[in-house]
Short mmCIF file of C-alpha atoms in Angstrom, two decimals:
data_model
loop_
_atom_site.label_atom_id
_atom_site.label_comp_id
_atom_site.label_asym_id
_atom_site.label_seq_id
_atom_site.Cartn_x
_atom_site.Cartn_y
_atom_site.Cartn_z
CA MET A 1 21.32 -10.52 24.28
CA ARG A 2 18.51 -12.52 22.66
CA PHE A 3 15.51 -10.51 21.52
CA VAL A 4 13.42 -13.47 20.33
CA ASN A 5 13.05 -16.81 22.12
CA LYS A 6 10.88 -19.91 21.74
CA HIS A 7 8.11 -18.32 23.78
CA ASP A 8 8.03 -15.31 21.43
CA ILE A 9 7.84 -17.57 18.37
CA LEU A 10 4.84 -19.44 19.77
CA ILE A 11 3.03 -16.16 20.52
CA ILE A 12 3.71 -14.99 16.95
CA ALA A 13 2.48 -18.31 15.51
CA ARG A 14 -0.69 -18.17 17.61
CA ASN A 15 -1.54 -14.64 16.50
CA SER A 16 -0.65 -15.44 12.88
CA GLY A 17 -3.12 -18.32 12.88
CA LEU A 18 -6.20 -16.12 13.11
CA LEU A 19 -4.91 -13.91 10.31
CA MET A 20 -4.14 -16.92 8.10
CA ILE A 21 -7.76 -18.00 8.45
CA GLY A 22 -8.85 -14.55 7.28
CA ILE A 23 -6.52 -14.76 4.28
CA GLY A 24 -7.97 -18.14 3.36
CA VAL A 25 -11.50 -16.73 3.47
CA MET A 26 -10.37 -13.84 1.24
CA CYS A 27 -9.29 -16.37 -1.40
CA LEU A 28 -12.76 -17.92 -1.49
CA VAL A 29 -14.65 -14.71 -2.38
CA PRO A 30 -13.68 -14.71 -6.11
CA ILE A 31 -15.30 -18.14 -6.49
CA LEU A 32 -18.63 -16.28 -6.75
CA ILE A 33 -17.31 -14.37 -9.78
CA ASP A 34 -15.85 -17.55 -11.25
CA LEU A 35 -19.21 -19.31 -11.07
CA ALA A 36 -21.13 -16.26 -12.32
CA TYR A 37 -19.01 -16.12 -15.49
CA LEU A 38 -18.87 -19.95 -15.84
CA GLU A 39 -15.07 -19.98 -15.87
CA PHE A 40 -14.77 -23.07 -13.62
CA ASN A 41 -11.45 -22.21 -12.02
CA PHE A 42 -12.96 -22.36 -8.54
CA ALA A 43 -10.84 -25.35 -7.48
CA TRP A 44 -7.68 -23.25 -7.83
CA PHE A 45 -9.12 -20.61 -5.50
CA LEU A 46 -10.47 -23.22 -3.12
CA LEU A 47 -7.23 -25.19 -2.69
CA PRO A 48 -4.91 -22.32 -1.57
CA GLY A 49 -7.75 -20.86 0.50
CA LEU A 50 -8.24 -24.14 2.36
CA ILE A 51 -4.48 -24.53 2.84
CA SER A 52 -4.38 -21.12 4.54
CA ILE A 53 -7.48 -21.82 6.66
CA LEU A 54 -6.17 -25.24 7.72
CA ALA A 55 -2.73 -23.86 8.61
CA GLY A 56 -4.41 -21.07 10.57
CA LEU A 57 -6.63 -23.48 12.48
CA ILE A 58 -3.63 -25.64 13.39
CA CYS A 59 -1.73 -22.62 14.74
CA THR A 60 -4.79 -21.33 16.58
CA LYS A 61 -5.90 -24.58 18.18
CA ALA A 62 -2.49 -26.12 18.90
CA LEU A 63 -1.25 -22.92 20.55
CA GLU A 64 -4.51 -21.90 22.19
CA LYS A 65 -2.90 -21.49 25.62
CA TYR A 66 -0.86 -18.58 24.28
CA THR A 67 -4.00 -16.50 23.74
CA LEU A 68 -3.72 -14.86 27.15
CA ASN A 69 -0.06 -13.99 26.77
CA LYS A 70 0.56 -10.29 26.50
CA ILE A 71 1.55 -9.47 22.94
CA ARG A 72 4.29 -6.87 22.57
CA LEU A 73 5.02 -4.56 19.65
CA LYS A 74 7.85 -6.79 18.40
CA HIS A 75 5.40 -9.72 18.21
CA GLY A 76 2.94 -7.55 16.27
CA MET A 77 5.59 -6.37 13.81
CA ILE A 78 6.93 -9.86 13.10
CA THR A 79 3.39 -11.22 12.78
CA SER A 80 2.51 -8.42 10.37
CA ALA A 81 5.57 -9.01 8.17
CA LEU A 82 4.99 -12.78 8.03
CA VAL A 83 1.26 -12.49 7.38
CA TRP A 84 1.76 -10.08 4.46
CA LEU A 85 4.31 -12.46 2.98
CA TRP A 86 2.02 -15.45 3.57
CA ALA A 87 -0.89 -13.65 1.90
CA SER A 88 1.31 -12.92 -1.12
CA ILE A 89 2.42 -16.54 -1.39
CA ILE A 90 -1.14 -17.88 -1.13
CA GLY A 91 -2.33 -15.34 -3.72
CA GLY A 92 0.68 -16.22 -5.87
CA LEU A 93 -0.40 -19.86 -5.88
CA ILE A 94 -3.79 -18.81 -7.25
CA PHE A 95 -2.21 -16.77 -10.07
CA HIS A 96 0.11 -19.71 -10.81
CA PHE A 97 -2.66 -22.33 -10.93
CA VAL A 98 -5.23 -20.28 -12.87
CA THR A 99 -3.06 -18.40 -15.38
CA GLY A 100 -0.03 -20.69 -15.65
CA ILE A 101 2.66 -18.15 -14.74
CA ASN A 102 5.63 -19.32 -12.68
CA ILE A 103 5.39 -19.12 -8.90
CA VAL A 104 7.79 -16.15 -8.54
CA ASP A 105 5.74 -14.16 -11.05
CA GLY A 106 2.60 -15.16 -9.16
CA ILE A 107 4.00 -13.95 -5.83
CA PHE A 108 5.20 -10.74 -7.50
CA GLU A 109 1.70 -10.08 -8.88
CA SER A 110 0.09 -10.95 -5.56
CA MET A 111 2.49 -8.77 -3.54
CA SER A 112 1.96 -5.93 -6.01
CA ALA A 113 -1.82 -6.12 -5.62
CA LEU A 114 -1.87 -6.50 -1.84
CA THR A 115 0.61 -3.68 -1.21
CA GLY A 116 -1.20 -1.37 -3.63
CA SER A 117 1.86 -1.18 -5.87
CA GLY A 118 -0.20 -1.90 -8.97
CA ILE A 119 2.71 -3.17 -11.09
CA THR A 120 1.64 -6.13 -13.20
CA ILE A 121 3.76 -8.77 -14.90
CA TYR A 122 0.90 -9.66 -17.30
CA PRO A 123 1.49 -8.11 -20.75
CA ASP A 124 -2.21 -8.46 -21.60
CA VAL A 125 -4.64 -8.29 -18.67
CA GLU A 126 -7.71 -8.22 -20.91
CA ILE A 127 -7.39 -11.95 -21.67
CA LEU A 128 -7.37 -12.89 -17.97
CA PRO A 129 -10.44 -14.59 -16.45
CA HIS A 130 -12.94 -12.29 -14.73
CA SER A 131 -12.31 -14.12 -11.45
CA ILE A 132 -8.59 -13.27 -11.60
CA LEU A 133 -9.27 -9.63 -12.50
CA PHE A 134 -11.67 -9.42 -9.57
CA PHE A 135 -9.23 -11.20 -7.27
CA ARG A 136 -6.48 -8.67 -8.06
CA ALA A 137 -8.89 -5.80 -7.43
CA PHE A 138 -10.13 -7.40 -4.21
CA GLN A 139 -6.55 -7.90 -3.02
CA GLN A 140 -5.90 -4.19 -3.56
CA TRP A 141 -9.07 -3.25 -1.71
CA ILE A 142 -8.12 -5.48 1.24
CA GLY A 143 -4.49 -4.39 1.21
CA GLY A 144 -5.33 -0.69 0.93
CA LEU A 145 -6.97 -0.62 4.33
CA GLY A 146 -4.60 -3.31 5.62
CA ILE A 147 -4.89 -7.09 5.69
CA ILE A 148 -4.51 -7.15 9.44
CA VAL A 149 -6.79 -4.16 10.01
CA LEU A 150 -9.68 -5.78 8.12
CA ILE A 151 -9.22 -9.20 9.71
CA ILE A 152 -9.10 -7.65 13.19
CA SER A 153 -12.36 -5.80 12.48
CA PHE A 154 -14.23 -9.05 11.82
CA LEU A 155 -12.48 -11.84 13.69
CA SER A 156 -10.61 -10.59 16.72
CA LYS A 157 -11.67 -9.32 20.11
CA PRO A 158 -10.79 -5.89 21.53
CA GLY A 159 -7.61 -5.78 23.57
CA THR A 160 -3.86 -5.47 23.61
CA ALA A 161 -3.34 -7.89 20.71
CA SER A 162 -5.57 -5.83 18.42
CA SER A 163 -3.71 -2.67 19.43
CA LYS A 164 -0.24 -4.08 18.75
CA LEU A 165 -1.25 -5.63 15.43
CA TYR A 166 -2.87 -2.31 14.40
CA GLN A 167 0.38 -0.46 15.15
CA SER A 168 2.40 -3.10 13.29
CA GLU A 169 0.88 -1.94 9.98
CA ALA A 170 2.29 1.58 10.58
CA ARG A 171 -1.03 2.93 11.88
CA GLU A 172 -1.43 5.11 14.94
CA ASP A 173 -4.46 7.37 14.36
CA ARG A 174 -7.53 6.55 16.42
CA LEU A 175 -11.05 7.59 15.48
CA LYS A 176 -12.41 6.05 18.70
CA PRO A 177 -10.85 5.22 22.11
CA SER A 178 -10.55 1.51 21.26
CA ILE A 179 -8.72 0.03 18.28
CA LYS A 180 -11.68 -2.22 17.44
CA ALA A 181 -14.06 0.76 17.27
CA THR A 182 -11.51 2.78 15.28
CA ILE A 183 -11.18 0.04 12.68
CA LYS A 184 -14.95 -0.30 12.35
CA GLU A 185 -15.42 3.43 11.77
CA THR A 186 -12.55 3.43 9.25
CA PHE A 187 -14.13 0.49 7.45
CA LYS A 188 -17.49 2.32 7.27
CA ILE A 189 -15.85 5.31 5.58
CA TYR A 190 -13.98 3.00 3.22
CA LEU A 191 -17.17 1.13 2.35
CA ILE A 192 -19.14 4.34 1.70
CA TYR A 193 -16.47 5.57 -0.74
CA THR A 194 -16.40 2.16 -2.41
CA VAL A 195 -20.16 2.14 -3.03
CA ALA A 196 -20.08 5.77 -4.18
CA GLY A 197 -17.23 5.03 -6.60
CA ILE A 198 -19.05 2.06 -8.16
CA VAL A 199 -22.21 4.13 -8.64
CA LEU A 200 -20.36 7.14 -10.11
CA TYR A 201 -18.30 5.05 -12.51
CA THR A 202 -21.41 3.19 -13.69
CA LEU A 203 -23.32 6.43 -14.24
CA ALA A 204 -20.34 7.79 -16.19
CA GLY A 205 -20.64 4.92 -18.66
CA MET A 206 -18.19 2.35 -17.32
CA PRO A 207 -19.43 -1.29 -17.39
CA PHE A 208 -20.51 -2.54 -13.95
CA PHE A 209 -17.76 -5.16 -13.60
CA ASP A 210 -15.14 -2.59 -14.57
CA SER A 211 -16.69 -0.11 -12.12
CA VAL A 212 -16.36 -2.55 -9.23
CA CYS A 213 -12.77 -3.51 -10.03
CA HIS A 214 -11.63 0.05 -10.69
CA THR A 215 -13.27 1.40 -7.53
CA PHE A 216 -11.56 -1.31 -5.48
CA SER A 217 -8.29 -0.41 -7.18
CA ILE A 218 -8.52 3.40 -7.00
CA ILE A 219 -9.94 4.00 -3.50
CA SER A 220 -7.22 1.69 -2.17
CA THR A 221 -4.62 3.68 -4.18
CA GLY A 222 -3.60 0.43 -5.84
CA GLY A 223 -3.96 1.35 -9.51
CA MET A 224 -4.25 -2.05 -11.20
CA SER A 225 -6.77 -2.03 -14.03
CA VAL A 226 -8.83 -4.56 -15.95
CA LYS A 227 -7.70 -2.83 -19.16
CA ASN A 228 -4.25 -2.71 -20.74
CA ALA A 229 -4.58 1.05 -21.21
CA ASN A 230 -5.71 1.48 -17.59
CA ILE A 231 -8.17 4.38 -17.11
CA GLY A 232 -7.04 5.79 -20.47
CA PHE A 233 -8.98 2.98 -22.17
CA TYR A 234 -12.26 4.84 -21.69
CA HIS A 235 -11.24 8.21 -23.20
CA ASN A 236 -13.73 9.85 -20.86
CA ASP A 237 -12.86 13.03 -18.94
CA LEU A 238 -15.72 12.45 -16.49
CA ILE A 239 -14.26 9.05 -15.58
CA ASN A 240 -10.85 10.72 -15.26
CA LEU A 241 -12.24 13.33 -12.84
CA ILE A 242 -14.05 10.69 -10.76
CA THR A 243 -10.77 8.78 -10.55
CA ILE A 244 -8.88 11.91 -9.45
CA VAL A 245 -11.40 12.53 -6.64
CA LEU A 246 -11.25 8.90 -5.47
CA MET A 247 -7.44 8.97 -5.49
CA ILE A 248 -7.39 12.10 -3.31
CA LEU A 249 -9.96 10.61 -0.91
CA GLY A 250 -7.89 7.43 -0.63
CA ALA A 251 -4.79 9.51 0.16
CA THR A 252 -6.47 11.66 2.83
CA SER A 253 -6.38 10.70 6.50
CA PHE A 254 -9.46 8.72 7.58
CA LEU A 255 -9.32 10.50 10.92
CA VAL A 256 -9.72 13.86 9.18
CA GLN A 257 -12.55 12.53 7.01
CA TYR A 258 -14.31 11.08 10.04
CA ARG A 259 -14.38 14.54 11.61
CA VAL A 260 -15.59 16.36 8.47
CA ILE A 261 -19.30 16.27 9.26
CA LYS A 262 -18.93 17.17 12.93
CA SER A 263 -16.56 20.04 12.12
CA ARG A 264 -18.60 21.16 9.07
CA GLY A 265 -15.63 20.62 6.81
CA LYS A 266 -13.13 22.49 8.98
CA SER A 267 -11.14 19.34 9.82
CA LEU A 268 -10.35 18.91 6.13
CA ILE A 269 -9.60 22.56 5.43
CA ASN A 270 -7.41 22.87 8.53
CA ASP A 271 -5.54 19.59 8.06
CA LEU A 272 -1.92 20.41 7.28
CA GLN A 273 -1.29 17.23 5.31
CA PHE A 274 -4.34 17.79 3.10
CA LYS A 275 -3.36 21.42 2.48
CA VAL A 276 0.19 20.45 1.56
CA MET A 277 -1.04 17.67 -0.75
CA ILE A 278 -3.44 19.96 -2.61
CA SER A 279 -0.78 22.68 -2.80
CA LEU A 280 1.72 20.23 -4.27
CA ILE A 281 -0.85 18.99 -6.80
CA ALA A 282 -1.77 22.54 -7.86
CA GLY A 283 1.79 23.86 -7.87
CA THR A 284 3.40 21.00 -9.79
CA THR A 285 0.51 20.84 -12.28
CA LEU A 286 0.95 24.52 -13.12
CA LEU A 287 4.73 24.18 -13.26
CA ILE A 288 4.62 21.24 -15.69
CA TYR A 289 1.96 23.01 -17.77
CA PHE A 290 4.31 25.96 -18.33
CA ILE A 291 7.49 23.94 -18.96
CA SER A 292 6.05 21.27 -21.27
CA ASN A 293 3.54 20.65 -24.05
CA ILE A 294 1.71 17.86 -22.22
CA VAL A 295 -2.10 17.93 -22.27
CA PRO A 296 -3.45 19.51 -19.01
CA MET A 297 -5.63 16.50 -18.13
CA ASP A 298 -2.62 14.19 -18.55
CA ILE A 299 -0.59 16.41 -16.24
CA LEU A 300 -3.21 16.68 -13.49
CA PHE A 301 -4.14 12.99 -13.59
CA HIS A 302 -0.58 11.69 -13.35
CA ILE A 303 0.45 14.24 -10.72
CA VAL A 304 -2.45 13.10 -8.51
CA SER A 305 -1.67 9.46 -9.30
CA ALA A 306 1.97 9.96 -8.26
CA ILE A 307 1.47 11.80 -4.95
CA THR A 308 -1.39 9.52 -3.89
CA THR A 309 0.79 6.51 -4.86
CA THR A 310 -2.11 5.08 -6.89
CA GLY A 311 -0.28 4.47 -10.14
CA ALA A 312 -3.41 4.73 -12.31
CA SER A 313 -2.73 6.21 -15.73
CA ILE A 314 -4.37 7.58 -18.85
CA GLN A 315 -1.19 7.42 -20.92
CA SER A 316 0.93 4.36 -21.59
CA SER A 317 4.38 3.87 -20.09
CA THR A 318 5.91 4.22 -23.56
CA VAL A 319 4.29 7.66 -23.98
CA MET A 320 5.41 8.76 -20.52
CA GLU A 321 8.94 7.59 -21.32
CA VAL A 322 9.36 10.38 -23.88
CA TRP A 323 8.10 13.12 -21.56
CA PRO A 324 10.79 15.68 -20.65
CA ALA A 325 13.25 14.49 -18.00
CA ASN A 326 12.43 17.41 -15.68
CA VAL A 327 8.74 16.42 -15.72
CA LEU A 328 9.59 12.81 -14.83
CA ILE A 329 11.87 13.98 -12.01
CA ILE A 330 8.99 16.02 -10.55
CA ILE A 331 6.76 12.94 -10.75
CA MET A 332 9.44 10.80 -9.06
CA THR A 333 9.73 13.35 -6.24
CA LEU A 334 5.98 13.19 -5.64
CA MET A 335 6.15 9.37 -5.72
CA ILE A 336 8.71 9.48 -2.93
CA ILE A 337 6.66 11.92 -0.80
CA GLY A 338 3.24 10.24 -0.94
CA GLY A 339 -0.02 11.27 0.76
CA SER A 340 -1.31 11.54 4.33
CA ASN A 341 -0.71 9.38 7.38
CA GLY A 342 -3.73 7.27 8.29
CA SER A 343 -4.76 6.75 4.65
CA THR A 344 -4.17 3.99 2.09
CA VAL A 345 -1.00 5.46 0.55
CA GLY A 346 2.56 4.17 0.47
CA ALA A 347 5.86 6.11 0.15
CA LEU A 348 7.29 8.32 2.91
CA LYS A 349 3.99 10.09 3.73
CA LEU A 350 3.53 13.82 4.10
CA MET A 351 3.67 14.04 7.89
CA ARG A 352 7.12 12.47 7.97
CA VAL A 353 8.38 14.84 5.25
CA ILE A 354 6.86 17.89 6.97
CA THR A 355 8.43 16.83 10.28
CA PHE A 356 11.81 16.42 8.61
CA PHE A 357 11.76 19.93 7.15
CA LYS A 358 10.62 21.32 10.49
CA GLY A 359 13.73 19.73 11.97
CA VAL A 360 15.91 21.29 9.26
CA TYR A 361 14.36 24.68 10.04
CA LYS A 362 15.12 24.22 13.75
CA SER A 363 18.73 23.34 12.99
CA LEU A 364 19.16 26.46 10.85
CA ARG A 365 17.57 28.65 13.51
CA GLY A 366 19.84 27.08 16.11
CA ILE A 367 22.92 28.04 14.10
CA LEU A 368 21.72 31.60 13.51
CA SER A 369 20.55 32.12 17.10
CA PRO A 370 22.28 29.61 19.42
CA ASN A 371 20.72 30.89 22.64
CA SER A 372 17.10 30.96 21.46
CA VAL A 373 14.53 28.35 22.50
CA ILE A 374 12.82 26.88 19.43
CA ASN A 375 9.65 24.85 19.87
CA LEU A 376 8.37 22.97 16.84
CA GLU A 377 4.63 22.45 16.30
CA ILE A 378 2.40 20.82 13.73
CA SER A 379 -1.31 21.65 13.87
CA GLY A 380 -0.92 22.93 17.44
CA LYS A 381 0.89 19.81 18.67
CA LYS A 382 4.48 20.04 19.87
CA LEU A 383 7.12 17.97 18.13
CA SER A 384 9.78 16.35 20.26
CA ASP A 385 13.37 16.01 19.11
CA ASN A 386 12.91 12.22 19.07
CA VAL A 387 10.05 12.43 16.55
CA VAL A 388 12.11 14.71 14.30
CA ALA A 389 15.11 12.35 14.55
CA GLU A 390 12.95 9.29 13.79
CA SER A 391 11.61 10.99 10.65
CA GLY A 392 15.12 11.78 9.46
CA ASN A 393 16.32 8.24 10.21
CA TYR A 394 13.44 6.65 8.34
CA ILE A 395 13.85 8.90 5.30
CA THR A 396 17.55 8.03 5.16
CA LEU A 397 16.83 4.30 5.45
CA TYR A 398 14.07 4.57 2.83
CA LEU A 399 16.38 6.27 0.31
CA ILE A 400 19.17 3.75 0.97
CA CYS A 401 16.77 0.90 0.13
CA ILE A 402 15.80 2.65 -3.13
CA LEU A 403 19.50 3.10 -3.92
CA VAL A 404 20.16 -0.63 -3.45
CA SER A 405 17.25 -1.59 -5.73
CA TRP A 406 18.40 0.94 -8.32
CA ILE A 407 21.96 -0.43 -8.32
CA LEU A 408 20.66 -3.99 -8.75
CA LEU A 409 18.41 -2.97 -11.66
CA CYS A 410 21.31 -1.17 -13.35
CA SER A 411 23.57 -4.19 -12.75
CA TYR A 412 21.39 -6.19 -15.13
CA GLY A 413 21.86 -3.60 -17.88
CA HIS A 414 18.59 -1.70 -17.57
CA ASP A 415 18.47 2.02 -18.41
CA PRO A 416 19.59 3.99 -15.30
CA PHE A 417 16.84 6.61 -15.48
CA ASN A 418 14.07 4.07 -16.09
CA SER A 419 15.52 1.89 -13.34
CA LEU A 420 15.45 4.72 -10.80
CA PHE A 421 11.83 5.49 -11.70
CA PHE A 422 10.94 1.80 -11.34
CA ALA A 423 12.78 1.40 -8.02
CA ILE A 424 10.96 4.43 -6.56
CA SER A 425 7.65 3.13 -7.89
CA MET A 426 8.08 -0.35 -6.39
CA GLN A 427 9.16 0.74 -2.93
CA GLY A 428 6.63 3.57 -2.80
CA ASN A 429 3.84 1.13 -3.79
CA VAL A 430 2.97 3.46 -6.66
CA GLY A 431 2.79 1.46 -9.90
CA LEU A 432 3.68 4.09 -12.49
CA GLU A 433 6.50 3.05 -14.77
CA ILE A 434 8.30 4.13 -17.93
CA GLY A 435 9.70 1.77 -20.53
CA GLN A 436 7.55 -1.26 -19.59
CA MET A 437 10.19 -2.59 -17.18
CA SER A 438 7.76 -4.88 -15.33
CA GLN A 439 7.54 -7.14 -18.40
CA SER A 440 11.30 -7.19 -19.03
CA ILE A 441 13.02 -7.60 -15.66
CA GLU A 442 14.83 -10.84 -14.89
CA LEU A 443 13.72 -13.39 -12.29
CA PRO A 444 16.20 -12.29 -9.57
CA LEU A 445 15.01 -8.69 -10.01
CA LYS A 446 11.43 -9.84 -9.51
CA VAL A 447 12.52 -11.22 -6.13
CA VAL A 448 14.09 -7.83 -5.41
CA GLY A 449 10.80 -6.21 -6.45
CA ILE A 450 8.81 -8.47 -4.10
CA PHE A 451 11.09 -7.44 -1.25
CA ALA A 452 10.93 -3.72 -2.18
CA MET A 453 7.11 -3.69 -2.28
CA TRP A 454 6.96 -5.65 0.98
CA ILE A 455 9.20 -3.29 2.95
CA GLY A 456 7.57 -0.25 1.35
CA ARG A 457 4.10 -1.25 2.54
CA LEU A 458 5.20 -2.17 6.07
CA GLU A 459 7.60 0.79 6.39
CA ILE A 460 10.78 -1.30 6.55
CA TYR A 461 11.17 -1.83 10.32
CA PRO A 462 8.82 -4.85 10.74
CA VAL A 463 10.68 -6.66 7.96
CA LEU A 464 14.11 -5.85 9.43
CA ILE A 465 12.94 -7.00 12.87
CA THR A 466 11.65 -10.23 11.31
CA PHE A 467 15.00 -10.90 9.64
CA ARG A 468 16.76 -10.23 12.93
CA ALA A 469 14.44 -12.69 14.66
CA PHE A 470 15.10 -15.41 12.07
CA PHE A 471 18.83 -14.77 12.33
CA GLU A 472 18.67 -15.37 16.09
CA VAL A 473 16.62 -18.52 15.65
CA PHE A 474 18.88 -20.13 13.03
CA LYS A 475 22.22 -19.18 14.57
CA ARG A 476 21.51 -21.25 17.71
#
């Protein structure tokens, strides 16, 4: 049975066209920074941007008759996977042209920024042009909310296509009845936090340019910095605390935050994911404090950075490398779990983990009391057996993918413990690392890293469906 035919491919190409135009426009924004700082690299932003816009216009106009075709979820998922890859390639061209790195390194850097992974291949980011530093931060800001989500909010019309594309980026929460209205309300919240972060950082003593880039990076839970020492460069506890708050906000469901004012804060206090996240932060911080000699601020900051999948740091990777193994294992566990559904985080996400353990509890109860009827609920909503099974299946698939990346890293002779940490960080879109592996991995492993970050951001299935579709196309 064929799941993808010529008609499907044309629908995917038509819907990709509009998104490619949006990606091209995104590439043009840093030109303003380039001109402001008289760096004169604008041609290298303009060329890839125009390539994307032109390709998008060709797809849109040549396949205009496919606009009215009903888009299905498989079309949305394949479109999403291809558009994220296209955005990374276009961004990679910019890094290649402006900074002179090879194209694979450029795509790696671009994919890392867009997916909020925050792993950089540049050994010294402080020598990079302001336009490139801004572009990386802007990519994180766009990618945090979702490339497709933001483009839909500005360019597309309400309807089935918007709904399917929204779902394709692993988003289901709705703030409003329509997807278009939901995206606009989400964007408003995101924008308010962005402005607030810039103001707070500036008042705390951070230069304005740094404030803009770091706010883009932190609220999106991306973690890339304009400084080699990341947030630790500033040696300022107030800046550290502002960063912690922004990381938690970025990792909290936008649906819950939207309801905060109307519920007078009850939506936040009663949200199970938020309560579990704060409990994990508090519990693991206290645990590490009692079992190690690490400075309390270092503990709290990196615990929050790990569970929110931000990857921001105030200590270098070489310092973290000598932390006790049990501390690093706790951090890795939090990197796998991640924050709330409906936020900017990567990793498994708390709701999926909570659902999985609810299923384990039901299985144990079923063994102890075979004749009892056990109904599972989360926040007053019943959980079906299918939802529990899907959570377990995804967690298994997620861990298998990490295992494969880990094996490949070890196959090239890298330290097994550091490799596991790095594999978890890449796929979870975190960005924390130990041993500076991002600057030492071989070219084939960078391709593996691109793939790991890609599937981590899109939650694996859209990428697998895309590969299946290409397999069907090429085997004919």
